[in-house]
Amino acid sequence: MKKLFGVIGNPIGHSLSPHMHNDLFSLYGIDAHYHPFLVEKGRLAEAVTGLKAIGAAGFNVTIPYKTEIMPLLDWIDPLAKEIGAVNTVVNRDGKLAGYNTDGPGFLKSLEEGFPALVDPAILVIGAGGAARAIYFTLEKTRPAAIDICNRSLAKAQSLVGESQTGVPSSALSIEEAAEKINEYTIIIQTTSVGMHPQTDVSPIGLDGLNKQAHAADIIYNPSETEFLKQARLRGVKTLNGLGMFVHQGALAFELWTGIKPDTDRMRKTVLKQLGGAKC
Ligand code: ATR
């Protein structure tokens, strides 16, 4: 029988995940379908019970349900627990297991985009859900330091306070981080600033940025945010969020099927949907 996969969220109409996963199912000859499900506010528990009842084999979870879904699952992976968000669910014999592939997906993209960086000093801009996934994943790679700056400093302080690894980590205001921007090897932009309608705004000033630095953004549409443009104009290597999106999907696909999918092909599928934008 055809297996059912999907993504639940609100809004969900623009999700590119169905294209990416359905293409992989046909590539690997798997009799399955991946469907976007719009879940109305207040109806998440019903939706999860329904997916379980009809035997859905697995699903992704996106905004705004990544945290709210956690108490509805039977088991949660330790990294997802630490991050406080689940984006991938696997149905194992009727029990729902939750994972977070956003952080590990970002790490894979970073390793691919900026290979061979040793003991980097990292600055993360933002302290929301995406920043949490990246922070708890990257701190386990034991960087020289991982600082967080955020518009609301208290949120950055609270995130740094949860760290268990002993990796040097400070919470900074955006202005404090901008002043010492030349000290970082990698600067990671995780806020929504740079997406429509704020396409000509960078959340941080990059004057003084070191040419040897690396700038990564989790946004992939537009393919080059103002933050990345400013970094590129200063001669810095840049990486947009397409790799993170592809790799979080690839890790979810592997959890569901045991197959490590062709990420170049996934990238092409997404780019085609985006209308041939360069990423
Ligand atoms: P996500 O799950 O995508 O990370 P989120 O949890 O809502 O989304 O987090 C959004 C992040 O973008 C936060 O760090 C937010 O800063 P605050 O904690 O101060 O709200 C940041 N952000 C959003 N709009 C911003 C803006 N105009 N300037 C600076 N930071 C902004």
CSV table of C-alpha atoms and ligand atoms in Angstrom, one decimal:
chain,number,residue,atom,x,y,z
A,1,MET,CA,0.0,0.0,0.0
A,2,LYS,CA,1.2,3.5,-0.8
A,3,LYS,CA,2.8,5.1,2.2
A,4,LEU,CA,1.7,8.6,3.3
A,5,PHE,CA,4.2,11.3,4.4
A,6,GLY,CA,3.5,15.0,4.8
A,7,VAL,CA,4.2,18.3,6.4
A,8,ILE,CA,1.9,20.1,8.9
A,9,GLY,CA,2.0,23.8,9.5
A,10,ASN,CA,0.1,27.1,9.0
A,11,PRO,CA,0.6,28.5,6.5
A,12,ILE,CA,1.7,25.6,4.3
A,13,GLY,CA,0.8,26.5,0.7
A,14,HIS,CA,4.3,27.6,-0.3
A,15,SER,CA,6.2,24.7,1.2
A,16,LEU,CA,8.8,23.3,-1.2
A,17,SER,CA,9.1,20.1,0.8
A,18,PRO,CA,6.4,18.2,-1.2
A,19,HIS,CA,8.3,18.7,-4.5
A,20,MET,CA,11.6,17.7,-2.9
A,21,HIS,CA,10.3,14.5,-1.3
A,22,ASN,CA,7.9,13.4,-4.0
A,23,ASP,CA,10.7,13.7,-6.5
A,24,LEU,CA,12.9,11.5,-4.3
A,25,PHE,CA,10.2,8.9,-3.9
A,26,SER,CA,10.0,8.5,-7.6
A,27,LEU,CA,13.8,8.6,-8.0
A,28,TYR,CA,14.2,5.7,-5.6
A,29,GLY,CA,11.1,3.8,-6.7
A,30,ILE,CA,9.3,4.1,-3.3
A,31,ASP,CA,5.5,3.8,-3.4
A,32,ALA,CA,4.8,6.8,-1.3
A,33,HIS,CA,3.3,10.3,-1.4
A,34,TYR,CA,4.2,13.5,0.6
A,35,HIS,CA,1.4,15.9,1.1
A,36,PRO,CA,1.1,19.5,2.6
A,37,PHE,CA,-1.5,19.6,5.4
A,38,LEU,CA,-2.8,23.0,6.6
A,39,VAL,CA,-3.6,22.6,10.3
A,40,GLU,CA,-5.9,25.2,11.8
A,41,LYS,CA,-4.8,26.9,15.1
A,42,GLY,CA,-6.0,24.9,18.1
A,43,ARG,CA,-6.4,21.6,16.1
A,44,LEU,CA,-2.9,20.3,16.2
A,45,ALA,CA,-3.7,17.4,18.6
A,46,GLU,CA,-6.6,16.3,16.4
A,47,ALA,CA,-4.4,16.4,13.4
A,48,VAL,CA,-1.6,14.3,15.0
A,49,THR,CA,-4.2,11.8,16.3
A,50,GLY,CA,-5.6,11.6,12.8
A,51,LEU,CA,-2.2,11.1,11.1
A,52,LYS,CA,-1.5,8.3,13.6
A,53,ALA,CA,-4.9,6.7,13.2
A,54,ILE,CA,-4.5,6.5,9.4
A,55,GLY,CA,-1.0,5.1,9.7
A,56,ALA,CA,1.0,8.0,8.2
A,57,ALA,CA,4.6,6.8,8.0
A,58,GLY,CA,6.1,10.1,8.9
A,59,PHE,CA,5.8,13.8,8.6
A,60,ASN,CA,7.6,17.2,8.9
A,61,VAL,CA,6.4,19.9,11.3
A,62,THR,CA,6.8,23.5,10.5
A,63,ILE,CA,5.8,27.0,11.8
A,64,PRO,CA,4.0,27.4,14.2
A,65,TYR,CA,3.9,23.8,15.6
A,66,LYS,CA,7.5,22.7,16.1
A,67,THR,CA,7.3,23.2,19.9
A,68,GLU,CA,3.6,22.6,20.4
A,69,ILE,CA,3.8,19.1,18.9
A,70,MET,CA,6.3,17.8,21.5
A,71,PRO,CA,3.9,16.7,24.2
A,72,LEU,CA,1.9,14.8,21.6
A,73,LEU,CA,4.7,12.5,20.7
A,74,ASP,CA,5.7,9.1,22.2
A,75,TRP,CA,9.5,9.7,22.1
A,76,ILE,CA,11.8,12.7,21.5
A,77,ASP,CA,15.4,12.6,20.4
A,78,PRO,CA,17.7,14.2,23.0
A,79,LEU,CA,18.9,17.0,20.6
A,80,ALA,CA,15.3,17.9,19.7
A,81,LYS,CA,14.5,18.0,23.4
A,82,GLU,CA,17.5,20.4,24.0
A,83,ILE,CA,16.5,22.6,21.1
A,84,GLY,CA,12.9,22.5,22.2
A,85,ALA,CA,11.5,21.9,18.8
A,86,VAL,CA,10.7,18.9,16.5
A,87,ASN,CA,10.6,19.2,12.7
A,88,THR,CA,10.5,15.5,11.8
A,89,VAL,CA,8.3,12.7,13.0
A,90,VAL,CA,8.7,9.0,12.3
A,91,ASN,CA,5.9,6.5,12.9
A,92,ARG,CA,7.5,3.4,14.3
A,93,ASP,CA,4.8,0.7,14.7
A,94,GLY,CA,2.2,3.2,15.8
A,95,LYS,CA,4.5,5.2,18.1
A,96,LEU,CA,5.6,8.7,17.0
A,97,ALA,CA,9.2,9.6,17.4
A,98,GLY,CA,10.3,13.2,17.1
A,99,TYR,CA,13.6,14.6,15.8
A,100,ASN,CA,15.1,17.9,14.9
A,101,THR,CA,17.0,17.9,11.6
A,102,ASP,CA,17.2,21.7,11.2
A,103,GLY,CA,20.4,22.0,13.3
A,104,PRO,CA,22.2,19.0,11.8
A,105,GLY,CA,21.0,20.1,8.3
A,106,PHE,CA,22.6,23.5,8.9
A,107,LEU,CA,25.8,21.9,10.1
A,108,LYS,CA,26.0,19.7,6.9
A,109,SER,CA,25.5,22.7,4.8
A,110,LEU,CA,28.2,24.6,6.7
A,111,GLU,CA,30.7,21.8,6.3
A,112,GLU,CA,29.9,21.6,2.6
A,113,GLY,CA,30.0,25.4,2.0
A,114,PHE,CA,33.0,26.2,4.3
A,115,PRO,CA,35.1,23.1,4.5
A,116,ALA,CA,38.1,22.7,6.8
A,117,LEU,CA,37.4,25.5,9.3
A,118,VAL,CA,39.3,24.7,12.4
A,119,ASP,CA,38.3,26.0,15.9
A,120,PRO,CA,36.1,28.7,14.5
A,121,ALA,CA,34.8,31.6,16.7
A,122,ILE,CA,31.1,31.8,15.8
A,123,LEU,CA,28.6,34.6,16.1
A,124,VAL,CA,24.9,33.7,15.8
A,125,ILE,CA,22.5,36.6,15.1
A,126,GLY,CA,19.1,35.9,16.5
A,127,ALA,CA,17.8,33.8,19.4
A,128,GLY,CA,14.6,32.3,18.0
A,129,GLY,CA,13.7,28.7,17.1
A,130,ALA,CA,16.2,28.5,14.2
A,131,ALA,CA,19.0,30.0,16.3
A,132,ARG,CA,18.3,27.4,19.1
A,133,ALA,CA,18.6,24.5,16.6
A,134,ILE,CA,21.9,25.9,15.2
A,135,TYR,CA,23.3,26.8,18.6
A,136,PHE,CA,22.8,23.4,20.3
A,137,THR,CA,24.1,21.6,17.2
A,138,LEU,CA,27.2,23.7,16.7
A,139,GLU,CA,28.3,23.8,20.3
A,140,LYS,CA,28.7,20.0,20.2
A,141,THR,CA,31.3,20.5,17.5
A,142,ARG,CA,33.4,22.2,20.1
A,143,PRO,CA,34.1,25.5,18.4
A,144,ALA,CA,36.5,28.0,20.0
A,145,ALA,CA,33.5,30.1,21.0
A,146,ILE,CA,29.9,30.6,20.1
A,147,ASP,CA,28.3,33.9,20.9
A,148,ILE,CA,24.7,35.0,20.4
A,149,CYS,CA,23.4,38.4,19.7
A,150,ASN,CA,19.8,39.4,19.6
A,151,ARG,CA,17.5,42.4,19.4
A,152,SER,CA,16.0,41.2,22.7
A,153,LEU,CA,19.1,40.6,24.8
A,154,ALA,CA,17.2,38.6,27.5
A,155,LYS,CA,16.4,35.9,25.0
A,156,ALA,CA,20.1,35.5,24.0
A,157,GLN,CA,21.1,35.4,27.7
A,158,SER,CA,18.5,32.7,28.4
A,159,LEU,CA,19.8,30.6,25.5
A,160,VAL,CA,23.4,30.9,26.6
A,161,GLY,CA,22.4,30.0,30.1
A,162,GLU,CA,21.1,26.6,28.8
A,163,SER,CA,24.4,25.6,27.4
A,164,GLN,CA,25.9,22.5,28.9
A,165,THR,CA,29.1,22.0,27.0
A,166,GLY,CA,31.5,24.5,28.6
A,167,VAL,CA,32.3,26.0,25.2
A,168,PRO,CA,32.9,29.8,25.7
A,169,SER,CA,29.6,31.6,24.9
A,170,SER,CA,28.4,35.1,25.6
A,171,ALA,CA,25.1,36.9,25.0
A,172,LEU,CA,25.6,40.3,23.3
A,173,SER,CA,23.4,43.1,22.1
A,174,ILE,CA,23.5,43.6,18.3
A,175,GLU,CA,25.6,46.8,18.9
A,176,GLU,CA,28.2,44.9,21.1
A,177,ALA,CA,28.5,42.2,18.5
A,178,ALA,CA,28.9,44.7,15.7
A,179,GLU,CA,31.8,46.3,17.5
A,180,LYS,CA,33.8,43.1,17.7
A,181,ILE,CA,32.6,41.6,14.4
A,182,ASN,CA,36.3,41.3,13.3
A,183,GLU,CA,36.9,38.6,15.9
A,184,TYR,CA,34.6,36.0,14.4
A,185,THR,CA,35.4,33.3,11.9
A,186,ILE,CA,31.8,32.5,11.0
A,187,ILE,CA,28.8,34.8,11.4
A,188,ILE,CA,25.4,33.1,11.1
A,189,GLN,CA,22.2,35.2,10.4
A,190,THR,CA,19.1,33.4,11.7
A,191,THR,CA,16.5,36.2,12.0
A,192,SER,CA,13.7,36.9,9.5
A,193,VAL,CA,15.4,40.2,8.5
A,194,GLY,CA,16.3,40.0,4.9
A,195,MET,CA,13.2,38.2,3.8
A,196,HIS,CA,10.3,40.0,2.1
A,197,PRO,CA,9.4,42.8,2.9
A,198,GLN,CA,12.7,43.6,4.6
A,199,THR,CA,14.9,42.6,1.7
A,200,ASP,CA,17.2,45.7,1.8
A,201,VAL,CA,17.9,45.5,5.6
A,202,SER,CA,20.7,43.7,7.4
A,203,PRO,CA,20.2,43.0,11.1
A,204,ILE,CA,23.8,43.9,11.9
A,205,GLY,CA,26.4,46.4,10.6
A,206,LEU,CA,29.4,44.7,9.0
A,207,ASP,CA,31.9,47.5,9.1
A,208,GLY,CA,35.2,46.1,10.3
A,209,LEU,CA,34.4,42.6,9.1
A,210,ASN,CA,37.5,40.5,8.6
A,211,LYS,CA,38.1,39.3,5.0
A,212,GLN,CA,39.0,35.9,6.3
A,213,ALA,CA,35.5,35.6,7.9
A,214,HIS,CA,32.6,33.5,6.6
A,215,ALA,CA,29.0,34.7,6.5
A,216,ALA,CA,26.0,32.3,6.4
A,217,ASP,CA,22.3,33.1,6.3
A,218,ILE,CA,19.4,30.6,6.8
A,219,ILE,CA,17.3,32.5,4.3
A,220,TYR,CA,17.3,31.1,0.7
A,221,ASN,CA,14.6,33.3,-0.9
A,222,PRO,CA,15.9,35.9,-1.8
A,223,SER,CA,19.1,33.9,-2.7
A,224,GLU,CA,21.3,36.8,-1.4
A,225,THR,CA,20.1,38.8,1.6
A,226,GLU,CA,21.3,42.2,2.3
A,227,PHE,CA,23.5,40.7,5.1
A,228,LEU,CA,25.1,38.3,2.6
A,229,LYS,CA,25.5,41.1,0.0
A,230,GLN,CA,27.3,43.3,2.5
A,231,ALA,CA,29.6,40.5,3.5
A,232,ARG,CA,30.3,39.6,-0.1
A,233,LEU,CA,31.1,43.2,-1.0
A,234,ARG,CA,33.7,43.1,1.8
A,235,GLY,CA,35.4,40.1,0.2
A,236,VAL,CA,33.9,37.5,2.6
A,237,LYS,CA,32.8,34.0,1.6
A,238,THR,CA,29.0,33.6,1.8
A,239,LEU,CA,26.5,30.8,2.1
A,240,ASN,CA,22.7,31.1,1.8
A,241,GLY,CA,20.1,28.9,3.5
A,242,LEU,CA,19.4,26.6,0.6
A,243,GLY,CA,21.9,24.0,1.8
A,244,MET,CA,20.3,24.0,5.2
A,245,PHE,CA,16.8,23.4,3.7
A,246,VAL,CA,18.0,20.6,1.5
A,247,HIS,CA,20.0,18.9,4.2
A,248,GLN,CA,17.2,19.1,6.8
A,249,GLY,CA,15.0,17.4,4.2
A,250,ALA,CA,17.7,14.8,3.3
A,251,LEU,CA,18.1,13.9,7.0
A,252,ALA,CA,14.3,13.5,7.4
A,253,PHE,CA,14.2,11.4,4.2
A,254,GLU,CA,16.9,9.1,5.6
A,255,LEU,CA,15.1,8.8,9.0
A,256,TRP,CA,11.9,7.7,7.1
A,257,THR,CA,13.5,5.4,4.4
A,258,GLY,CA,17.1,4.6,5.5
A,259,ILE,CA,18.3,6.0,2.2
A,260,LYS,CA,20.8,8.9,2.0
A,261,PRO,CA,19.3,10.9,-0.8
A,262,ASP,CA,21.0,12.7,-3.7
A,263,THR,CA,21.3,16.3,-2.2
A,264,ASP,CA,22.4,17.8,-5.6
A,265,ARG,CA,19.2,16.6,-7.1
A,266,MET,CA,17.2,18.0,-4.2
A,267,ARG,CA,18.9,21.3,-4.6
A,268,LYS,CA,18.0,21.4,-8.3
A,269,THR,CA,14.4,20.5,-7.5
A,270,VAL,CA,14.1,23.4,-5.1
A,271,LEU,CA,15.8,25.8,-7.4
A,272,LYS,CA,13.4,24.8,-10.2
A,273,GLN,CA,10.5,25.6,-7.9
A,274,LEU,CA,12.1,28.9,-6.9
A,275,GLY,CA,12.1,29.8,-10.6
A,276,GLY,CA,15.8,29.3,-11.4
A,277,ALA,CA,17.1,31.7,-8.8
A,278,LYS,CA,20.9,31.2,-8.3
A,279,CYS,CA,21.8,29.7,-4.9
B,1,ATR,P1,12.5,31.3,13.9
B,1,ATR,O1,11.8,30.1,14.5
B,1,ATR,O2,12.4,31.4,12.5
B,1,ATR,O3,13.9,31.5,14.4
B,1,ATR,P2,11.4,33.2,15.9
B,1,ATR,O4,11.5,32.1,16.9
B,1,ATR,O5,10.2,34.0,15.8
B,1,ATR,O6,11.6,32.6,14.4
B,1,ATR,O7,12.7,34.1,16.0
B,1,ATR,C1,12.8,35.3,15.2
B,1,ATR,C2,14.2,35.9,15.5
B,1,ATR,O8,14.4,37.0,14.6
B,1,ATR,C3,14.4,36.4,16.9
B,1,ATR,O9,15.7,36.4,17.2
B,1,ATR,C4,14.0,37.9,16.6
B,1,ATR,O10,14.5,38.8,17.6
B,1,ATR,P3,13.7,39.1,19.0
B,1,ATR,O11,13.9,37.9,19.9
B,1,ATR,O12,14.2,40.3,19.5
B,1,ATR,O13,12.2,39.2,18.6
B,1,ATR,C5,14.6,38.2,15.3
B,1,ATR,N1,14.0,39.3,14.6
B,1,ATR,C6,12.8,39.3,14.0
B,1,ATR,N2,12.6,40.6,13.5
B,1,ATR,C7,13.7,41.3,13.7
B,1,ATR,C8,14.1,42.7,13.4
B,1,ATR,N3,13.3,43.5,12.7
B,1,ATR,N4,15.3,43.1,13.9
B,1,ATR,C9,16.1,42.2,14.6
B,1,ATR,N5,15.8,41.0,14.9
B,1,ATR,C10,14.6,40.5,14.5
